[in-house]
Coordinates of C-alpha atoms and ligand atoms in Angstrom, one line a residue:
Chain B
X671 CA 69.4 20.3 -32.8
X672 CA 71.3 22.6 -35.1
X673 CA 71.6 22.5 -38.8
X674 CA 74.6 23.8 -40.4
X675 CA 75.0 24.0 -44.1
X676 CA 77.6 24.0 -46.9
X677 CA 81.3 23.1 -46.2
X678 CA 83.1 20.1 -46.5
X679 CA 83.2 17.0 -43.9
X680 CA 86.4 16.3 -42.2
X681 CA 85.5 12.5 -43.0
X682 CA 84.7 12.5 -46.5
X683 CA 85.5 14.4 -49.9
X684 CA 82.0 15.1 -51.1
X685 CA 80.6 18.3 -50.9
X686 CA 78.4 18.4 -48.0
X687 CA 74.7 19.6 -48.0
X688 CA 73.0 19.3 -44.6
X689 CA 74.6 18.6 -41.1
X690 CA 72.1 17.6 -38.5
X691 CA 73.4 17.2 -34.6
X692 CA 71.3 16.1 -31.9
X693 CA 71.3 14.2 -28.7
X694 CA 71.1 10.2 -29.0
X695 CA 68.6 10.1 -26.0
X696 CA 66.4 13.0 -27.7
X697 CA 66.4 10.9 -31.2
X698 CA 65.2 7.8 -29.3
X699 CA 62.3 9.3 -27.0
X700 CA 60.0 9.0 -29.9
X701 CA 60.0 6.2 -32.9
X702 CA 58.3 8.9 -35.3
X703 CA 61.8 11.0 -35.2
X704 CA 63.2 8.4 -37.9
X705 CA 60.0 8.9 -39.9
X706 CA 59.9 12.8 -39.8
X707 CA 63.7 13.1 -39.8
X708 CA 63.9 11.0 -43.1
X709 CA 60.9 12.8 -44.4
X710 CA 62.5 16.3 -44.1
X711 CA 65.9 15.7 -45.1
X712 CA 64.5 13.9 -48.3
X713 CA 62.6 16.8 -49.1
X714 CA 65.5 19.3 -48.4
X715 CA 67.8 17.3 -50.9
X716 CA 65.3 16.6 -53.8
X717 CA 65.0 19.9 -55.3
X718 CA 67.5 19.5 -58.2
X719 CA 67.3 16.0 -58.9
X720 CA 65.8 14.9 -62.3
X721 CA 62.4 13.8 -60.5
X722 CA 62.1 15.2 -57.3
X723 CA 58.9 13.2 -55.9
X724 CA 60.4 9.8 -57.0
X725 CA 63.6 10.7 -55.5
X726 CA 62.3 12.2 -52.5
X727 CA 60.2 8.8 -51.8
X728 CA 63.2 6.8 -52.5
X729 CA 65.5 8.8 -50.3
X730 CA 63.4 8.9 -47.7
X731 CA 62.6 5.1 -47.8
X732 CA 66.6 4.6 -47.5
X733 CA 67.2 6.9 -44.7
X734 CA 64.5 5.7 -42.9
X735 CA 65.9 2.5 -42.9
X736 CA 69.3 3.5 -41.5
X737 CA 67.6 5.8 -38.8
X738 CA 65.6 2.9 -37.6
X739 CA 68.7 0.9 -37.3
X740 CA 70.2 3.3 -35.3
X741 CA 67.3 3.9 -33.1
X742 CA 67.2 0.4 -32.2
X743 CA 70.9 -0.6 -32.0
X744 CA 73.5 2.3 -30.3
X745 CA 75.3 2.9 -27.6
X746 CA 74.0 4.5 -24.2
X747 CA 74.9 8.4 -24.5
X748 CA 76.3 10.7 -26.9
X749 CA 75.7 12.5 -30.1
X750 CA 73.9 11.4 -33.1
X751 CA 75.3 13.3 -36.4
X752 CA 73.6 13.1 -39.4
X753 CA 75.5 14.3 -42.5
X754 CA 74.4 14.3 -46.3
X755 CA 76.6 14.8 -49.1
X756 CA 76.4 14.7 -52.8
X757 CA 78.3 14.6 -55.9
X758 CA 76.5 14.3 -59.4
X759 CA 74.4 11.0 -59.0
X760 CA 76.1 9.8 -55.8
X761 CA 74.3 10.8 -52.5
X762 CA 76.2 9.8 -49.3
X763 CA 74.8 9.8 -46.0
X764 CA 77.1 9.5 -42.7
X765 CA 75.6 8.6 -39.3
X766 CA 77.7 8.9 -36.5
X767 CA 76.7 7.6 -33.2
X768 CA 77.7 6.1 -29.6
X769 CA 78.4 2.5 -29.8
X770 CA 79.8 0.3 -27.3
X771 CA 81.7 -2.9 -28.5
X772 CA 78.4 -4.9 -28.3
X773 CA 76.8 -2.3 -30.7
X774 CA 79.5 -2.0 -33.2
X775 CA 79.6 -5.9 -33.3
X776 CA 75.8 -5.7 -34.7
X777 CA 76.6 -3.5 -37.5
X778 CA 79.7 -5.6 -38.3
X779 CA 77.6 -8.6 -38.6
X780 CA 75.2 -6.8 -40.8
X781 CA 77.5 -5.2 -43.1
X782 CA 79.1 -8.7 -43.6
X783 CA 75.7 -10.0 -44.7
X784 CA 75.4 -7.1 -47.2
X785 CA 78.6 -7.6 -48.5
X786 CA 78.6 -11.4 -49.0
X787 CA 78.1 -13.1 -52.1
X788 CA 74.7 -14.3 -51.0
X789 CA 73.4 -11.3 -49.8
X790 CA 70.4 -11.6 -51.8
X791 CA 69.5 -15.0 -50.0
X792 CA 70.2 -13.5 -46.5
X793 CA 68.0 -10.8 -47.4
X794 CA 65.2 -13.2 -48.3
X795 CA 65.9 -15.5 -45.0
X796 CA 65.8 -12.5 -43.1
X797 CA 62.5 -10.9 -44.4
X798 CA 60.6 -14.5 -44.0
X799 CA 62.3 -15.3 -40.8
X800 CA 59.6 -15.9 -38.0
X801 CA 60.9 -13.7 -35.3
X802 CA 60.7 -10.1 -35.7
X803 CA 63.3 -8.4 -38.3
X804 CA 66.5 -7.1 -36.3
X805 CA 69.3 -4.4 -37.4
X806 CA 70.3 -6.2 -40.5
X807 CA 67.2 -6.6 -42.4
X808 CA 66.9 -2.6 -43.3
X809 CA 70.2 -2.7 -44.0
X810 CA 70.2 -5.9 -46.2
X811 CA 67.6 -4.3 -47.9
X812 CA 69.7 -1.2 -48.9
X813 CA 72.6 -3.4 -50.1
X814 CA 70.2 -5.9 -52.0
X815 CA 67.4 -3.8 -53.6
X816 CA 69.0 0.0 -53.5
X817 CA 72.2 -1.3 -54.6
X818 CA 73.6 0.6 -51.4
X819 CA 77.1 0.6 -50.8
X820 CA 77.4 0.3 -46.6
X821 CA 80.6 0.5 -44.6
X822 CA 81.4 1.1 -40.8
X823 CA 84.2 2.6 -38.8
X824 CA 85.3 3.8 -35.4
X825 CA 85.8 7.1 -34.6
X826 CA 88.4 8.7 -32.2
X827 CA 85.6 9.8 -29.6
X828 CA 84.5 6.2 -29.3
X829 CA 81.4 6.6 -31.6
X830 CA 81.0 4.7 -34.4
X831 CA 80.2 5.7 -38.3
X832 CA 77.8 4.3 -40.5
X833 CA 77.9 5.3 -44.2
X834 CA 75.7 4.5 -47.2
X835 CA 76.4 5.7 -50.8
X836 CA 73.5 5.7 -52.9
X837 CA 72.7 6.2 -56.8
X838 CA 69.2 6.6 -56.7
X839 CA 68.5 7.9 -59.7
X840 CA 70.4 5.7 -61.8
X841 CA 68.3 3.0 -60.3
X842 CA 65.1 4.5 -61.3
X843 CA 66.0 5.3 -64.9
Chain F
X480 CA 62.3 21.9 -37.0
X481 CA 61.3 18.4 -37.5
X482 CA 58.3 19.1 -35.4
X483 CA 56.4 19.7 -38.6
X484 CA 53.5 17.1 -39.4
X485 CA 54.5 15.0 -42.2
X486 CA 53.5 11.4 -41.1
X487 CA 50.5 10.7 -43.2
X488 CA 47.7 8.6 -41.7
X489 CA 47.6 5.0 -42.7
X490 CA 44.4 3.4 -43.6
X491 CA 43.1 0.0 -45.2
X492 CA 39.9 -0.6 -46.9
X493 CA 38.3 -3.8 -48.2
X494 CA 36.3 -3.9 -51.4
X495 CA 34.4 -7.5 -51.6
X496 CA 32.9 -7.0 -55.0
X497 CA 36.5 -7.0 -56.2
X498 CA 37.8 -9.2 -53.5
X499 CA 40.5 -6.4 -53.1
X500 CA 42.4 -5.4 -50.0
X501 CA 43.9 -2.1 -50.4
X502 CA 46.6 -0.2 -48.2
X503 CA 46.9 3.8 -48.1
X504 CA 49.3 5.9 -46.9
X505 CA 52.5 5.6 -44.6
X506 CA 53.2 2.8 -42.8
X507 CA 56.2 2.8 -40.8
X508 CA 55.5 1.4 -37.2
X509 CA 57.8 0.5 -34.6
X510 CA 56.6 -3.0 -33.7
X511 CA 54.6 -5.7 -36.0
X512 CA 51.9 -5.6 -33.5
X513 CA 51.1 -2.0 -34.3
X514 CA 49.6 -3.6 -37.3
X515 CA 47.6 -6.2 -35.7
X516 CA 44.2 -4.6 -36.3
X517 CA 45.1 -4.2 -40.3
X518 CA 46.4 -8.0 -40.3
X519 CA 43.0 -9.2 -38.7
X520 CA 41.2 -7.2 -41.2
X521 CA 43.3 -8.9 -44.0
X522 CA 42.6 -12.5 -42.4
X523 CA 38.8 -11.4 -42.3
X524 CA 38.4 -10.4 -45.3
X525 CA 40.3 -13.3 -47.2
X526 CA 38.3 -15.6 -45.0
X527 CA 35.2 -15.5 -47.5
X528 CA 37.5 -15.1 -50.7
X529 CA 38.6 -18.1 -52.9
X530 CA 40.7 -17.8 -55.8
X531 CA 42.4 -14.8 -56.5
X532 CA 42.9 -12.3 -53.6
X533 CA 44.0 -8.8 -54.6
X534 CA 46.1 -6.8 -52.2
X535 CA 46.4 -3.1 -53.4
X536 CA 49.4 -1.1 -52.3
X537 CA 49.4 1.6 -55.0
X538 CA 48.3 4.3 -52.5
X539 CA 51.2 3.1 -49.9
X540 CA 53.6 5.9 -49.9
X541 CA 55.7 4.6 -47.3
X542 CA 56.5 1.3 -45.9
X543 CA 59.4 0.4 -43.6
X544 CA 60.6 -3.4 -43.1
X545 CA 58.8 -4.2 -39.9
X546 CA 55.8 -3.4 -41.8
X547 CA 56.8 -5.2 -45.1
X548 CA 58.0 -8.1 -42.7
X549 CA 54.4 -8.6 -41.0
X550 CA 52.5 -8.0 -44.3
X551 CA 55.0 -10.1 -46.5
X552 CA 54.8 -12.8 -43.9
X553 CA 51.3 -12.9 -43.8
X554 CA 50.5 -13.2 -47.8
X555 CA 53.0 -16.2 -47.8
X556 CA 51.4 -17.9 -44.9
X557 CA 47.9 -17.5 -46.7
X558 CA 48.9 -19.1 -49.9
X559 CA 50.7 -21.7 -48.2
X560 CA 47.8 -22.8 -46.0
X561 CA 44.9 -22.4 -47.9
X562 CA 45.4 -24.3 -51.2
X563 CA 42.3 -22.9 -52.8
X564 CA 43.9 -19.2 -52.8
X565 CA 46.2 -17.2 -55.0
X566 CA 47.0 -13.6 -54.0
X567 CA 48.0 -10.8 -56.9
X568 CA 49.9 -7.9 -55.4
X569 CA 49.3 -4.5 -57.3
X570 CA 52.0 -1.7 -56.8
X571 CA 52.3 1.6 -58.2
X572 CA 54.9 2.8 -60.7
X573 CA 55.0 6.2 -58.9
X574 CA 56.2 4.9 -55.8
X575 CA 59.8 4.3 -56.6
X576 CA 60.3 1.3 -54.2
X577 CA 57.1 -0.6 -54.1
X578 CA 57.6 -2.8 -57.0
X579 CA 61.2 -3.9 -56.4
X580 CA 60.0 -4.7 -52.8
X581 CA 57.0 -6.6 -53.4
X582 CA 58.6 -8.4 -56.2
X583 CA 60.4 -10.8 -53.9
X584 CA 57.1 -12.1 -52.7
X585 CA 56.7 -13.6 -56.2
X586 CA 60.0 -15.3 -55.9
X587 CA 58.7 -16.9 -52.6
X588 CA 55.6 -18.8 -54.3
X589 CA 54.1 -19.3 -57.5
X590 CA 51.0 -18.7 -56.1
X591 CA 51.9 -14.9 -55.7
X592 CA 52.0 -12.5 -58.7
X593 CA 53.1 -8.9 -58.6
X594 CA 52.3 -6.2 -61.2
X595 CA 52.9 -2.6 -61.4
X596 CA 49.8 -0.6 -62.1
X597 CA 50.1 2.2 -64.9
X598 CA 46.9 4.5 -65.1
X599 CA 45.3 3.5 -68.3
X600 CA 45.5 6.1 -70.8
X601 CA 42.8 7.5 -73.1
X602 CA 42.7 6.8 -76.8
X603 CA 44.2 9.8 -77.7
X604 CA 47.2 9.2 -75.4
X605 CA 49.4 8.1 -78.4
X606 CA 48.7 11.3 -80.3
X607 CA 49.9 13.3 -77.3
X608 CA 53.1 11.2 -77.2
X609 CA 53.9 10.8 -80.9
X610 CA 56.8 13.1 -81.5
X611 CA 55.5 13.8 -85.3
X612 CA 52.6 15.8 -83.3
X613 CA 54.8 17.7 -80.9
X614 CA 55.0 20.9 -82.9
X615 CA 51.3 20.9 -83.1
X616 CA 51.0 20.5 -79.5
X617 CA 53.3 23.5 -79.3
X618 CA 51.3 25.5 -81.9
X619 CA 48.3 24.6 -79.8
X620 CA 49.7 26.0 -76.8
X621 CA 51.0 28.9 -78.6
X622 CA 47.5 29.9 -79.7
X623 CA 45.9 29.6 -76.2
X624 CA 48.6 31.3 -74.4
X625 CA 47.9 34.8 -76.2
X626 CA 44.5 34.7 -74.6
X627 CA 45.6 32.7 -71.4
X628 CA 48.3 35.1 -70.3
X629 CA 46.1 37.9 -69.2
X630 CA 43.3 35.5 -68.0
X631 CA 45.8 33.7 -65.7
X632 CA 46.5 37.1 -64.3
X633 CA 42.8 37.8 -63.7
X634 CA 42.4 34.6 -62.0
X635 CA 45.0 35.0 -59.8
X636 CA 48.3 34.0 -60.7
X637 CA 51.1 36.5 -59.6
X638 CA 54.7 36.2 -59.5
X639 CA 56.7 34.4 -56.8
X640 CA 53.9 31.8 -56.1
X641 CA 54.1 28.2 -55.6
X642 CA 52.6 26.8 -58.6
X643 CA 51.6 23.2 -60.2
X644 CA 50.8 22.3 -63.5
X645 CA 49.2 19.0 -63.2
X646 CA 48.8 16.6 -66.7
X647 CA 51.7 19.3 -67.9
X648 CA 51.9 17.3 -71.2
X649 CA 55.0 18.4 -72.8
X650 CA 55.5 20.9 -70.6
X651 CA 55.6 24.1 -72.8
X652 CA 52.8 25.9 -70.9
X653 CA 54.9 25.7 -67.7
X654 CA 57.8 27.2 -69.8
X655 CA 55.6 29.9 -70.6
X656 CA 54.5 30.3 -67.0
X657 CA 57.8 30.2 -65.7
X658 CA 59.0 33.0 -68.1
X659 CA 55.7 35.1 -67.7
X660 CA 55.3 35.2 -64.0
X661 CA 58.6 33.7 -62.6
X662 CA 57.0 31.3 -59.7
X663 CA 58.9 30.4 -56.5
X664 CA 58.3 27.0 -57.3
X665 CA 57.0 25.0 -60.4
X666 CA 56.1 21.3 -60.4
X667 CA 54.8 20.3 -63.7
X668 CA 53.3 16.4 -63.4
X669 CA 52.3 14.1 -66.1
X670 CA 52.1 10.4 -66.2
X671 CA 53.6 10.2 -69.6
X672 CA 57.3 9.4 -69.6
X673 CA 57.7 10.3 -73.4
X674 CA 56.3 13.8 -72.9
X675 CA 58.3 14.6 -69.6
X676 CA 61.4 13.5 -71.0
X677 CA 60.5 15.8 -73.9
X678 CA 59.8 18.6 -71.5
X679 CA 63.0 18.1 -69.6
X680 CA 65.0 18.3 -73.0
X681 CA 63.3 21.4 -74.3
X682 CA 64.1 23.1 -70.7
X683 CA 67.3 22.3 -70.7
X684 CA 68.0 23.4 -74.7
X685 CA 66.5 26.8 -73.8
X686 CA 68.4 27.1 -70.7
X687 CA 64.9 27.5 -68.6
X688 CA 65.7 26.4 -65.0
X689 CA 63.8 25.5 -62.3
X690 CA 60.9 23.7 -63.4
X691 CA 60.5 20.4 -61.4
X692 CA 59.2 17.8 -64.0
X693 CA 57.7 14.9 -62.3
X694 CA 56.3 11.8 -63.0
X695 CA 53.0 11.0 -61.2
X696 CA 49.2 10.2 -61.6
X697 CA 47.0 12.8 -61.5
X698 CA 44.3 10.6 -59.5
X699 CA 46.8 9.8 -56.9
X700 CA 49.7 12.1 -56.5
X701 CA 52.8 11.8 -54.1
X702 CA 52.5 15.6 -53.7
X703 CA 51.6 16.3 -50.1
X704 CA 48.7 18.8 -49.0
X705 CA 48.1 22.3 -49.1
X706 CA 51.3 22.9 -51.1
X707 CA 50.5 25.5 -53.7
X708 CA 48.9 28.7 -54.3
X709 CA 48.0 28.1 -57.8
X710 CA 47.1 25.0 -59.5
X711 CA 46.4 24.6 -63.2
X712 CA 45.2 21.6 -65.2
X713 CA 44.9 22.2 -68.7
X714 CA 42.7 20.2 -71.3
X715 CA 42.7 17.3 -69.2
X716 CA 39.8 16.7 -66.9
X717 CA 38.1 15.8 -70.4
X718 CA 40.5 12.8 -70.6
X719 CA 39.2 11.1 -67.5
X720 CA 36.2 9.3 -66.6
X721 CA 35.8 10.7 -63.4
X722 CA 37.0 14.3 -63.6
X723 CA 35.6 15.0 -60.3
X724 CA 38.4 12.6 -58.8
X725 CA 40.9 14.9 -60.5
X726 CA 39.8 17.9 -59.4
X727 CA 39.7 16.2 -55.8
X728 CA 43.2 15.8 -55.9
X729 CA 43.8 19.4 -57.0
X730 CA 42.0 20.8 -54.3
X731 CA 43.9 18.4 -51.8
X732 CA 47.5 19.6 -53.2
X733 CA 46.2 23.3 -53.1
X734 CA 46.9 25.6 -49.9
X735 CA 43.7 27.1 -48.3
X736 CA 43.1 30.3 -49.9
X737 CA 44.8 29.4 -53.0
X738 CA 43.2 28.7 -56.3
X739 CA 42.7 25.9 -58.9
X740 CA 42.6 27.0 -62.5
X741 CA 41.3 24.5 -65.3
X742 CA 40.5 24.9 -68.9
X743 CA 38.2 22.9 -71.0
X744 CA 36.6 22.5 -74.3
X745 CA 33.3 22.2 -75.8
X746 CA 34.1 20.6 -79.2
X747 CA 30.8 20.8 -80.3
X748 CA 30.9 24.7 -80.2
X749 CA 33.9 24.6 -82.7
X750 CA 32.7 26.9 -85.7
X751 CA 33.4 28.3 -89.2
X752 CA 32.2 30.0 -92.0
X753 CA 31.8 29.2 -94.8
X754 CA 30.7 25.4 -94.7
X755 CA 29.2 26.1 -91.0
X756 CA 27.0 23.0 -91.4
X757 CA 29.2 20.5 -92.2
X758 CA 31.8 21.7 -89.5
X759 CA 29.3 21.7 -87.0
X760 CA 28.1 18.3 -87.8
X761 CA 31.8 17.0 -87.6
X762 CA 32.4 18.4 -83.8
X763 CA 29.1 17.2 -82.5
X764 CA 30.3 13.6 -83.8
X765 CA 33.6 14.4 -81.9
X766 CA 31.5 14.8 -78.6
X767 CA 29.8 11.6 -79.3
X768 CA 32.9 9.8 -80.2
X769 CA 34.5 10.9 -76.7
X770 CA 31.6 10.0 -74.9
X771 CA 32.0 6.4 -76.5
X772 CA 35.3 6.3 -74.7
X773 CA 33.7 7.5 -71.4
X774 CA 35.4 11.1 -71.8
X775 CA 33.9 14.4 -71.9
X776 CA 35.0 16.6 -74.6
X777 CA 32.0 19.0 -73.6
X778 CA 33.2 19.7 -70.1
X779 CA 33.9 23.3 -70.6
X780 CA 30.5 25.1 -69.1
X781 CA 30.3 22.2 -66.7
X782 CA 33.7 23.4 -65.2
X783 CA 31.5 25.9 -62.9
X784 CA 29.6 23.2 -61.3
X785 CA 32.4 20.9 -61.1
X786 CA 34.2 23.2 -59.3
X787 CA 31.5 24.4 -56.7
X788 CA 30.6 20.8 -56.2
X789 CA 34.1 20.0 -55.6
X790 CA 34.2 22.5 -52.7
X791 CA 35.7 25.3 -54.1
X792 CA 34.1 29.1 -53.5
X793 CA 34.6 32.6 -55.2
X794 CA 34.3 30.3 -58.5
X795 CA 34.8 32.4 -61.5
X796 CA 34.3 31.2 -65.1
X797 CA 34.8 32.6 -68.7
X798 CA 35.7 31.7 -72.4
X799 CA 37.8 32.8 -75.1
X800 CA 37.9 31.8 -78.8
X801 CA 41.1 30.9 -80.6
X802 CA 40.2 31.8 -84.2
X803 CA 42.1 31.9 -87.4
X804 CA 42.4 35.6 -87.1
X805 CA 44.6 35.6 -83.7
X806 CA 47.9 35.1 -85.8
X807 CA 49.2 33.0 -88.9
X808 CA 45.8 31.4 -90.2
X809 CA 48.0 28.2 -91.0
X810 CA 48.9 27.8 -87.2
X811 CA 45.0 27.1 -86.7
X812 CA 44.9 25.1 -90.3
X813 CA 47.6 22.8 -88.9
X814 CA 45.9 22.0 -85.2
X815 CA 42.7 21.3 -86.8
X816 CA 44.7 18.9 -89.3
X817 CA 46.1 17.1 -86.6
X818 CA 42.6 16.6 -85.0
X819 CA 41.5 15.0 -88.1
X820 CA 44.1 12.5 -88.0
X821 CA 43.3 11.7 -84.2
X822 CA 39.6 12.1 -84.3
X823 CA 38.7 10.7 -87.8
X824 CA 41.1 8.1 -88.4
X825 CA 42.9 6.9 -85.1
X826 CA 40.0 7.3 -82.5
X827 CA 37.1 6.4 -85.0
X828 CA 39.2 3.4 -86.0
X829 CA 39.4 2.3 -82.6
X830 CA 35.5 2.7 -82.3
X831 CA 35.2 0.6 -85.2
X832 CA 33.5 3.2 -87.7
X833 CA 32.9 2.1 -91.3
X834 CA 34.9 4.2 -94.1
X835 CA 31.8 6.0 -95.4
X836 CA 31.5 7.6 -91.7
X837 CA 35.1 8.4 -91.6
X838 CA 35.2 10.1 -94.7
X839 CA 32.1 12.1 -93.9
X840 CA 33.7 12.9 -90.3
X841 CA 37.0 13.7 -91.9
X842 CA 35.2 16.3 -94.4
X843 CA 34.0 18.8 -91.2
X844 CA 37.8 19.3 -90.3
X845 CA 38.9 19.9 -94.1
X846 CA 36.0 22.3 -93.9
X847 CA 37.2 23.9 -91.0
X848 CA 40.3 24.3 -92.4
X849 CA 39.1 25.7 -95.5
X850 CA 37.4 28.3 -93.4
X851 CA 40.3 28.9 -91.7
X852 CA 42.5 29.4 -94.7
X853 CA 39.7 31.4 -96.7
X854 CA 40.2 35.2 -97.0
X855 CA 36.9 36.1 -95.9
X856 CA 36.5 32.9 -93.4
X857 CA 36.3 32.5 -89.9
X858 CA 36.9 29.6 -88.0
X859 CA 36.9 29.2 -84.0
X860 CA 37.7 26.9 -81.2
X861 CA 36.3 27.9 -77.8
X862 CA 37.7 27.1 -74.5
X863 CA 36.3 27.9 -71.1
X864 CA 38.4 28.9 -68.4
X865 CA 37.3 28.4 -64.6
X866 CA 38.9 28.9 -61.4
X867 CA 37.8 28.6 -57.7
X868 CA 39.4 29.1 -54.6
X869 CA 39.9 26.5 -51.7
X870 CA 38.3 27.7 -48.5
X871 CA 40.5 28.8 -45.6
Ligands
SAM1973 C1 45.0 16.6 -73.6 S1 46.6 16.2 -72.9 C2 47.0 18.1 -72.1 C3 48.0 18.7 -72.1 C4 48.8 19.6 -71.8 N1 47.9 20.2 -70.4 C5 48.0 20.8 -72.6 O1 47.4 21.9 -72.4 O2 48.6 20.5 -73.7 C6 46.4 15.2 -71.3 C7 47.4 15.1 -70.6 O3 47.3 14.4 -69.6 C8 48.2 13.2 -69.1 N2 47.5 12.3 -68.5 C9 46.9 11.3 -68.9 N3 46.4 10.3 -67.8 C10 47.1 10.9 -66.8 C11 47.0 10.7 -65.2 N4 46.6 9.6 -64.8 N5 47.9 11.2 -64.7 C12 48.8 12.4 -65.2 N6 48.7 12.8 -66.1 C13 48.1 12.1 -67.0 C14 48.7 13.0 -70.9 O4 50.2 12.4 -70.6 C15 48.5 14.2 -71.4 O5 49.7 14.8 -71.2

């Protein structure tokens, strides 16, 4: 895994803070990677926020849900990239990872729910469903509870990109 | 790089007396069945309960949706199948996501209630948050700083350290620390949003950068273990009914080999001449008043025992006296005037004291002020400073 800092990402106009890059198989070799990575990144980006502890706790929770989604639902092989950017109160997380059509469809469906008018009802439905939660529960929570703006897109190299825009401090004020 | 150990253990406890099931730590399982022990413990606990069952998630720092799904469904299932049962969930105001996340349970059943816990403040809290008194609090810190500046270095504070000031109040001490000792990192924590707002405003007005003011509960801090070289907690162990619990938290966040530094008062030892007797009577009453509210304003000399019993080594203790001769005697008098208002009025009224008592009580403060402003008078406020090292 490498960490490059500063500079602009080709995919976005926000200043970049951190770029992590690792093999999806390595990432998926251990579930605790989600927790460790989200905790680590949250600590790295929380320093100049209004309340670093509150921010880091929220950031870690949100990022963890995204990483858990990728852990569960991703294509067979390739690289997972995690880029975090910020401008003012807007924090953007971009996860790029291998995705076949089936994988992409899962996210498409989930994002469709997040952006639906009845997202809140869909969230409750997913939350209290009998079966174990699927990829969409975490994303729905981000949309409903964190007011995150989620989007997906295809990359030229066959991977997909999941972008989350978060305004965590506004929410806590 | 991410191999650092950051995952906190997950635990649960059940308190039968309070019918309260508490979850602690970090809860991010991959599958729901990883929680089966916890869920059966919860089932077991609730089986002997009727009426209100309390679920306390105040100390649950992280929780993913796998866990929330499992726990949420269980709670809902309980109130639906057991007609005699209600569930109350207590969340923390400090853990940003918790209240929103758990609040959805309320929408699913009117037998579930969710509320946010805020550590109860001591009766003097309104005073430390009242903007009319802020200048007095600042004066108080100015008076103690003259002494503490040198003492802090003697107790081991050096430039470039990782420092935390717990129960930082309006943050003026942190600003002085930042300027004088240039710490590498300075976290200042308090549970008063009003005080933190003020602290942030002052820091930004004065162009002081780098102080991380954070909202938290000193009894249950989100700060991780073993992080700080020097942890300060000033005039605050005395506002908690169980100071050893706060000390335990200070110990936890301190690095092995680092030091925890506390200052405390023993108000009955405030003194002055002339009118010494009346002054002494009043301050002895101050100690009783605090005691009535389960707080100990006499902790000062007990700090040594507290630190030793808290597991610290190389414990060192001393005291200094803030007096009217330190600088402008009016500063000293202003501080006492504000105490008179807080103790002989606000807190005495809360205790239910009658007017005659309050008058006599107030008299000692007036006499202390008289001594402070008297051309040949002497008035003092003693403070104990103690620190101890966390063993390696
Ligand atoms: C007597 S003041 C001392 C403030 C400051 N250290 C000073 O010396 O001026 C006590 C402080 O403890 C804070 N406090 C009370 N309960 C607290 C808690 N549970 N967690 C953190 N701070 C708390 C109050 O908000 C207040 O700022």
